[in-house]
mmCIF file of C-alpha atoms and ligand atoms in Angstrom:
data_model
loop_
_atom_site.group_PDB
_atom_site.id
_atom_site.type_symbol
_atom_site.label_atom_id
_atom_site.label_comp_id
_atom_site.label_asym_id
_atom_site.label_seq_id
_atom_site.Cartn_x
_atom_site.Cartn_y
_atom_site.Cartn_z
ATOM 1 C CA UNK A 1 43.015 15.649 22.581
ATOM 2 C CA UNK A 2 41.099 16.153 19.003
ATOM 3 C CA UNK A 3 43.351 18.877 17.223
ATOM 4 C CA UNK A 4 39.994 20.147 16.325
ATOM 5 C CA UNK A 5 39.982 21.747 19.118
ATOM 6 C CA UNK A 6 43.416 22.985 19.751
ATOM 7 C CA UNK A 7 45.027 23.671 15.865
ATOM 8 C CA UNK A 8 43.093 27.001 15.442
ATOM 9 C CA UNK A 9 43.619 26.343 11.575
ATOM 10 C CA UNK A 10 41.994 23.093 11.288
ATOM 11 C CA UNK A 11 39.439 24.298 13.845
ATOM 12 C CA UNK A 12 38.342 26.869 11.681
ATOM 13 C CA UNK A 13 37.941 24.544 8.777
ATOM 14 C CA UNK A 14 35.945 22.166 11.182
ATOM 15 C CA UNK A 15 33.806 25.081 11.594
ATOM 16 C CA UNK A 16 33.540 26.346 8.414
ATOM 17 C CA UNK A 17 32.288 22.323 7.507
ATOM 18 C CA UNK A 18 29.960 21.932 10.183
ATOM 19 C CA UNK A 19 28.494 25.292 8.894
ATOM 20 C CA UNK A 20 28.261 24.203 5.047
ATOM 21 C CA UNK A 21 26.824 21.255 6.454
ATOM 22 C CA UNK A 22 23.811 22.928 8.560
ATOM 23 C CA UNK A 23 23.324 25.089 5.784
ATOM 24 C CA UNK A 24 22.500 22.367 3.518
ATOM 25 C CA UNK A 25 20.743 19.896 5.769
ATOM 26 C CA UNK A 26 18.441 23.094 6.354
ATOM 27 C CA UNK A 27 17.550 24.296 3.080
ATOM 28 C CA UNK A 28 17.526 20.971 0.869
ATOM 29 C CA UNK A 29 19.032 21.084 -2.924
ATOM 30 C CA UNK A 30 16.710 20.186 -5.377
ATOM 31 C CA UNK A 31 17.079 17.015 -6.318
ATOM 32 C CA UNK A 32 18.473 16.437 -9.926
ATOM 33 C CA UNK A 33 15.561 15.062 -12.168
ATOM 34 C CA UNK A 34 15.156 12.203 -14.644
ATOM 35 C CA UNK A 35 13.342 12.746 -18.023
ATOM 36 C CA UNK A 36 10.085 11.495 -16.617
ATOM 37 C CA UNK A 37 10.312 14.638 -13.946
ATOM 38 C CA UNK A 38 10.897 12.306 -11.213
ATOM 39 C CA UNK A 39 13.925 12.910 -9.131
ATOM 40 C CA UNK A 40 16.869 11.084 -9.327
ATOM 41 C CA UNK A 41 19.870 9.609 -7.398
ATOM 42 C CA UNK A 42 23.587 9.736 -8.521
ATOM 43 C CA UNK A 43 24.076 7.488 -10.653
ATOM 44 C CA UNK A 44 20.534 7.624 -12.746
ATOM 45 C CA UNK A 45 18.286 5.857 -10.839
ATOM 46 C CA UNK A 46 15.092 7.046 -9.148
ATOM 47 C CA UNK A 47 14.643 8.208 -5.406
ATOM 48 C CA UNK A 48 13.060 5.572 -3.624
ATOM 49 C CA UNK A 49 10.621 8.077 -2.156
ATOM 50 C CA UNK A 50 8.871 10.871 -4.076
ATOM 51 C CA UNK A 51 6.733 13.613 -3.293
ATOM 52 C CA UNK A 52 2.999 12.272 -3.758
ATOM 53 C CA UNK A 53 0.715 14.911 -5.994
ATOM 54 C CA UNK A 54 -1.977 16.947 -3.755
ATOM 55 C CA UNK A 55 -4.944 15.385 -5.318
ATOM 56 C CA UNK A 56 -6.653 19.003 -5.358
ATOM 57 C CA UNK A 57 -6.210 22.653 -6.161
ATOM 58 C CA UNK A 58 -4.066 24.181 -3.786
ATOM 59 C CA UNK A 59 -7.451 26.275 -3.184
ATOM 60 C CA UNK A 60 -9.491 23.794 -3.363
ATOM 61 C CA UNK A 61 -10.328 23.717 0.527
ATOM 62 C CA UNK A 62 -10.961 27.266 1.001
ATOM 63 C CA UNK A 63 -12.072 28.894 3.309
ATOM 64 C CA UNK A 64 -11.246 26.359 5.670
ATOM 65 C CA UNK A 65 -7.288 25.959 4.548
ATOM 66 C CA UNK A 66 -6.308 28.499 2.567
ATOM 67 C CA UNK A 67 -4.418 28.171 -0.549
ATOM 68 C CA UNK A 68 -0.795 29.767 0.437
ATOM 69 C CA UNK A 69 -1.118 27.437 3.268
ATOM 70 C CA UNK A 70 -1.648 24.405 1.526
ATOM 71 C CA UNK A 71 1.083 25.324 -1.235
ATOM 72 C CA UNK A 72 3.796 25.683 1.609
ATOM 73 C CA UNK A 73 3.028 23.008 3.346
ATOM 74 C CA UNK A 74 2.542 20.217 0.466
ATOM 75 C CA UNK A 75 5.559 21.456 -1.899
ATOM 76 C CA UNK A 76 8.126 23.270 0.462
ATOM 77 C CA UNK A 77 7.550 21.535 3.889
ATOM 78 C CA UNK A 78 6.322 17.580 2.506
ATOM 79 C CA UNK A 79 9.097 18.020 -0.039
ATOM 80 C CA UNK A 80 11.718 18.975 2.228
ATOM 81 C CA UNK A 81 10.701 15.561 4.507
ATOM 82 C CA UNK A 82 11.219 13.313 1.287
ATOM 83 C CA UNK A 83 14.354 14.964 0.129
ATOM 84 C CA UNK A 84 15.805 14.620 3.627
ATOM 85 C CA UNK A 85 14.442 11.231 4.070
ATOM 86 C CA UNK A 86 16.050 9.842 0.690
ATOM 87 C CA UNK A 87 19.646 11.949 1.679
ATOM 88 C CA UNK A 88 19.205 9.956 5.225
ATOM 89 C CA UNK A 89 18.733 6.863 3.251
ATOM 90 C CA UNK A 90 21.481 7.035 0.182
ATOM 91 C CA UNK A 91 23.986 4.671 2.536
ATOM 92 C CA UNK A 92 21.017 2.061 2.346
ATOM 93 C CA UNK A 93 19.654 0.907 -0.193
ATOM 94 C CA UNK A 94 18.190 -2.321 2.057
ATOM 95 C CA UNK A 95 15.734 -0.039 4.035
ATOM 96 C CA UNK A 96 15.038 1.964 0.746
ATOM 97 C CA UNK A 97 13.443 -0.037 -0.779
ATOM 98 C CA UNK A 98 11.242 -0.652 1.892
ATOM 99 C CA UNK A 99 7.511 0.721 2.039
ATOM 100 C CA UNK A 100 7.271 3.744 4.264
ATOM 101 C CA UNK A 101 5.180 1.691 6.451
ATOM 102 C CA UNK A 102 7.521 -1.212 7.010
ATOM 103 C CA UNK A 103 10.236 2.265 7.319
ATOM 104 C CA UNK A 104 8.800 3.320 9.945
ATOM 105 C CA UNK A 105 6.953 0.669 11.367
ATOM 106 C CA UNK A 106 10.859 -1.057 12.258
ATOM 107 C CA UNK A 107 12.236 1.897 13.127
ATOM 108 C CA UNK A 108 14.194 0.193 15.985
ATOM 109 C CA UNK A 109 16.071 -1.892 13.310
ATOM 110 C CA UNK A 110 16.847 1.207 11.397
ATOM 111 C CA UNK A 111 20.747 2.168 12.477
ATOM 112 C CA UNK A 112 21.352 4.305 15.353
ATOM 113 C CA UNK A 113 23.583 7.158 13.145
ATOM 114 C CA UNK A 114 19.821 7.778 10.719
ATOM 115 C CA UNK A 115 17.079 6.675 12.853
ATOM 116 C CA UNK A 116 16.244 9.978 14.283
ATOM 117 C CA UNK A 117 16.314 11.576 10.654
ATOM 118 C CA UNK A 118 14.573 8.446 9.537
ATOM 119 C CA UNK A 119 11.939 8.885 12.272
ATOM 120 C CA UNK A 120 11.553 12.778 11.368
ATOM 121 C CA UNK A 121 11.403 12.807 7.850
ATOM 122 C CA UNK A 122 10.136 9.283 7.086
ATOM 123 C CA UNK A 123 7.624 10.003 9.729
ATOM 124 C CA UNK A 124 7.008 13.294 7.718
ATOM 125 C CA UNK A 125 6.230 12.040 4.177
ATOM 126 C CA UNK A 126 3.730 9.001 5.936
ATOM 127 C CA UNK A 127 1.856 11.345 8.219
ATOM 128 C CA UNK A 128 1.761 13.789 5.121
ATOM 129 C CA UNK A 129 0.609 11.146 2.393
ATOM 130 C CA UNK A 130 -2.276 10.279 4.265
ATOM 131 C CA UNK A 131 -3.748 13.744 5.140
ATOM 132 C CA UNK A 132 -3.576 14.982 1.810
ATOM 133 C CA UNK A 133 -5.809 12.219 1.199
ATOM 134 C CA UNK A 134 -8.364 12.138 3.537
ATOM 135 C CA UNK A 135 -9.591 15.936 2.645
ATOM 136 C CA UNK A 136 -11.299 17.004 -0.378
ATOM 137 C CA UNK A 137 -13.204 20.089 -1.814
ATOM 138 C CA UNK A 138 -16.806 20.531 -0.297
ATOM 139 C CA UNK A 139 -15.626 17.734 2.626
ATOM 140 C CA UNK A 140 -17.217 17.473 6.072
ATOM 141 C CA UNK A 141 -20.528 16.624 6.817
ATOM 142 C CA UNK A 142 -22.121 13.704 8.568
ATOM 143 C CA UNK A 143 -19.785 10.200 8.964
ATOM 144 C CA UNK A 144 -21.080 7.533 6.898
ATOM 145 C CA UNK A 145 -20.503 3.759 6.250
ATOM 146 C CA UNK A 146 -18.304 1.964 8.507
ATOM 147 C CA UNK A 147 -16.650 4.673 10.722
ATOM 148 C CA UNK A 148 -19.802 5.880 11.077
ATOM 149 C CA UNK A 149 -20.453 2.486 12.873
ATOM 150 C CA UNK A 150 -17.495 2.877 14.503
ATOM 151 C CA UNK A 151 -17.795 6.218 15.721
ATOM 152 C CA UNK A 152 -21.228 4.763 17.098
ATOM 153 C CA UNK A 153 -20.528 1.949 18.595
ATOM 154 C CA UNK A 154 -16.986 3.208 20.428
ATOM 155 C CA UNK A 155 -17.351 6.952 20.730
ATOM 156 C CA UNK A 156 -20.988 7.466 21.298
ATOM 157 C CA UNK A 157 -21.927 9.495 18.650
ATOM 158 C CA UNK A 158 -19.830 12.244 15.842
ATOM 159 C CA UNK A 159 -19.975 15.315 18.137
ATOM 160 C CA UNK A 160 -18.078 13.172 21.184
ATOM 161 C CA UNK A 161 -15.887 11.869 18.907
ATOM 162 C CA UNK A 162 -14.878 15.029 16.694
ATOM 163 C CA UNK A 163 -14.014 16.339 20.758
ATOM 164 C CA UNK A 164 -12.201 14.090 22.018
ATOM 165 C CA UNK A 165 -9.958 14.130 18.247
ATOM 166 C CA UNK A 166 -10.186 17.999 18.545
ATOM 167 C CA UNK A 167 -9.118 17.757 22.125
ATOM 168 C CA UNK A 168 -5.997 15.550 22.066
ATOM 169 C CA UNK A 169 -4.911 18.054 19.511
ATOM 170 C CA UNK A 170 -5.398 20.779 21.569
ATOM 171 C CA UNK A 171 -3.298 19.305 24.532
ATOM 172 C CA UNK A 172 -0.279 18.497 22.327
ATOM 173 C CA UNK A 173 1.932 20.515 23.478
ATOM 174 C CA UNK A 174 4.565 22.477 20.581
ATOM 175 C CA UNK A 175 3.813 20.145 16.778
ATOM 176 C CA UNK A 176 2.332 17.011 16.297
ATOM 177 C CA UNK A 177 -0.743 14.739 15.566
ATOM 178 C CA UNK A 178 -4.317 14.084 16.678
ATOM 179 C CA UNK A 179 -5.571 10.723 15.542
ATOM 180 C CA UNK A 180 -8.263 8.181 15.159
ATOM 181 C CA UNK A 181 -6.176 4.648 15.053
ATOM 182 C CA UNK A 182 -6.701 1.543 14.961
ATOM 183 C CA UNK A 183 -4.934 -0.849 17.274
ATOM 184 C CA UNK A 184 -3.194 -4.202 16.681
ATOM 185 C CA UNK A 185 -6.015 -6.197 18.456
ATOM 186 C CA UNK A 186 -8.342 -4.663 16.309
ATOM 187 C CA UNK A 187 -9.662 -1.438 18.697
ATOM 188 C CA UNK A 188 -10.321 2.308 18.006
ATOM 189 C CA UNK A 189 -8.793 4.582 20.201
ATOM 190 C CA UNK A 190 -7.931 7.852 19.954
ATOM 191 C CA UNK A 191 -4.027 9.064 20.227
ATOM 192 C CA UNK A 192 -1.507 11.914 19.936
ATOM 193 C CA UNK A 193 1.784 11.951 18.319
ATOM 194 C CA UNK A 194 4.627 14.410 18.983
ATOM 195 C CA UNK A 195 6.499 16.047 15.672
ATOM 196 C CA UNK A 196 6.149 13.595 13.001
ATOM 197 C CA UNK A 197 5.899 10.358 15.186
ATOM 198 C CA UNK A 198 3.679 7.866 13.322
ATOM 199 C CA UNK A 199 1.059 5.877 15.113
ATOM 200 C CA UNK A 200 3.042 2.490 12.752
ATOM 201 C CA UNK A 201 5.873 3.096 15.606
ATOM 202 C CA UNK A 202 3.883 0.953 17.897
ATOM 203 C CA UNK A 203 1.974 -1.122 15.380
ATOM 204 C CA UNK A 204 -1.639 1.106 15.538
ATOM 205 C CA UNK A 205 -2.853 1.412 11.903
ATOM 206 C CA UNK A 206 -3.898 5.614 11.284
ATOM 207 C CA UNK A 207 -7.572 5.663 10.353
ATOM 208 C CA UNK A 208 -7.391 9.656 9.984
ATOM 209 C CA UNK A 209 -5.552 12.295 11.801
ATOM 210 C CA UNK A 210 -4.794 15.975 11.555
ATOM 211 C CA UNK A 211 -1.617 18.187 11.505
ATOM 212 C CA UNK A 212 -1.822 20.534 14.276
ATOM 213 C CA UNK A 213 1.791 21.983 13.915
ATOM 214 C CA UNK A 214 1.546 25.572 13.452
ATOM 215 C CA UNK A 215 3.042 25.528 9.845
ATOM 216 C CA UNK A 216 -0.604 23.658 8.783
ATOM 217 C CA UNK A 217 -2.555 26.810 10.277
ATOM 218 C CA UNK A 218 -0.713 29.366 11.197
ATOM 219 C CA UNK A 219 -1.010 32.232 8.328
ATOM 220 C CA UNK A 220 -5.037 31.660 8.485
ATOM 221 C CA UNK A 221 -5.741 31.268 11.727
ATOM 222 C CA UNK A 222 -2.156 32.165 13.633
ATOM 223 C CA UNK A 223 -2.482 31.327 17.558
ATOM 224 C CA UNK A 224 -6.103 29.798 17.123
ATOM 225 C CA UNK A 225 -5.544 26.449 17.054
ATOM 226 C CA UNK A 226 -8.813 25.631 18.104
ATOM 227 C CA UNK A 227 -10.340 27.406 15.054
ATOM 228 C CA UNK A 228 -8.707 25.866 13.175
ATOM 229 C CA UNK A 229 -9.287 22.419 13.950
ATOM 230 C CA UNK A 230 -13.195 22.856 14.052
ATOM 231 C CA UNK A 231 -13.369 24.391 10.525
ATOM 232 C CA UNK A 232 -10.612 21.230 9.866
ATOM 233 C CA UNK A 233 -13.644 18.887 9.765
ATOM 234 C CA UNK A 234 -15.121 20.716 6.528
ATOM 235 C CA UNK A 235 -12.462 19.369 4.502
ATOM 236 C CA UNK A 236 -12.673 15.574 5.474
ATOM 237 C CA UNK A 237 -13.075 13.009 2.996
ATOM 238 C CA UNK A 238 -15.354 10.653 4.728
ATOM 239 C CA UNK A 239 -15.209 7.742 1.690
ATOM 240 C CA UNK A 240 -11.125 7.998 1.774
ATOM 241 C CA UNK A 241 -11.372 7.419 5.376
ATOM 242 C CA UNK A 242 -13.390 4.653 5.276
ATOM 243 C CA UNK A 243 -11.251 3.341 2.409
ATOM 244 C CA UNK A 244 -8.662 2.981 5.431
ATOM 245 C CA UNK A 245 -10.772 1.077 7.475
HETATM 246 MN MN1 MN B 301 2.492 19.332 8.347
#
C-alpha cells in the first residue's frame, strides 16, 4: 500500500503539498521579467508565449463591453492562460517553440501528463489572441468585402447569419465559443466549442468567433447572455476579419 495513505506523518505532508500545489496552479506567480519587460524563464531566456497587447483602450468598446470587463478578462484571465501554458510547457522546449497553431492544432502528439493543460490554456491564449483582434472602437455595422460574399453566398444574408452565430452561442451549454470557421476543404460553417477548445483541434481555420463564458459578460450584462451577444456585433472589426479570410 502507498504509505501516503497509512503513515499519518507523511500523509499530512502529502497533503500539505498537494495544497501548496493547488494554491499555486490557481493563482499564477508573476512571472520574473527581463529588461525589455518581457517575461522570462529560469535561466534568462524569454517565455515562449507572451501575453499579446489589447490593441485598444480598455474602454474603448463601451457601452457594448465595458471597461472593468475587458481589463479582467485581457490582463488577469488571458494572462493567467499564458502563464499556465508556458509552466505546462517548461519540460519541453520541442513543443515550445512551436506556433500556437501547430500547439494546438497536434494536440494528440502533445504528451498525455500536459495535454489537457496544453489544451486549456494553449487553447486559451489562441482563442483570446484572435478576439482581441477582431473588435475595435466604433465596430459593427454592415459586412463588407469578402465575408460579405461569403455570408451571401452560404448564409443567405447578415441577419441569418449573425443568428445562427448568436444561436450556437446561446445553446452552449456552461463556457465556450460560437464561431464562423472555415473548413479544411475550403467550406464555411458555423461551430461551437466547449471551454477553450479551438476550432485548429480538427483542422477548421477560425474566421471570427465570440467568448460566451460568463467571465466575458457577466458584470455588464450578468445572466443575459443573449444581450450580450447582440450588442457583441457593435464591436466587430469587419477589415480584421476579412484579413483572416
Ligand atoms: Mn474569455
Amino acid at each position: 500500500m502507498d504509505p501516503k495513505q497509512t503513515d499519518p506523518i507523511a500523509r499530512r505532508d502529502f497533503l500539505k503539498v498537494a495544497g501548496l500545489a493547488a494554491a499555486a496552479s490557481a493563482i499564477p506567480l508573476a512571472a520574473p521579467r527581463l529588461a525589455t519587460g518581457a517575461p522570462m524563464q529560469e535561466g534568462g531566456k524569454p517565455m515562449p508565449f507572451e501575453l499579446p497587447k489589447l490593441p485598444y483602450a480598455f474602454d474603448a468598446l463601451e457601452p457594448h463591453i465595458d471597461a472593468m470587463t475587458m481589463q479582467i478578462h485581457h490582463d488577469k484571465h488571458h494572462q493567467a492562460y499564458v502563464d499556465n501554458l508556458n509552466k505546462a510547457l517548461v519540460e519541453n522546449p520541442d513543443l515550445a517553440k512551436k506556433s500556437i497553431e501547430d500547439l494546438i492544432g497536434g494536440i494528440d502528439k502533445v504528451p498525455d501528463g500536459i495535454r489537457t493543460a496544453v489544451q486549456n490554456n494553449g487553447g486559451g491564449h489562441l482563442n483570446h489572441s484572435m478576439f482581441w483582434t477582431i473588435m475595435k472602437p466604433k465596430g459593427g455595422g454592415d459586412p463588407t468585402g469578402k465575408i460579405a460574399d461569403v455570408i451571401k453566398s452560404t448564409f443567405t444574408d447578415f441577419a441569418t447569419f449573425k443568428t445562427k452565430i448568436n444561436d450556437a452561442g446561446m445553446k452552449r451549454f456552461g463556457s465556450g465559443w460560437s464561431w464562423l470557421v472555415k473548413t479544411k476543404d475550403g467550406k464555411f460553417d458555423i461551430v461551437s466549442t466547449a471551454n477553450q477548445d479551438s476550432p485548429w483541434m480538427k483542422g477548421d481555420k477560425p474566421i471570427l468567433g465570440v467568448d460566451v463564458w460568463e467571465h466575458a459578460y457577466y458584470l455588464k450584462y450578468q445572466n443575459k447572455r443573449a444581450d450580450y451577444l447582440n450588442a457583441w456585433w457593435n464591436t466587430i472589426n469587419w477589415d480584421a476579419v476579412n484579413a483572416r479570410m
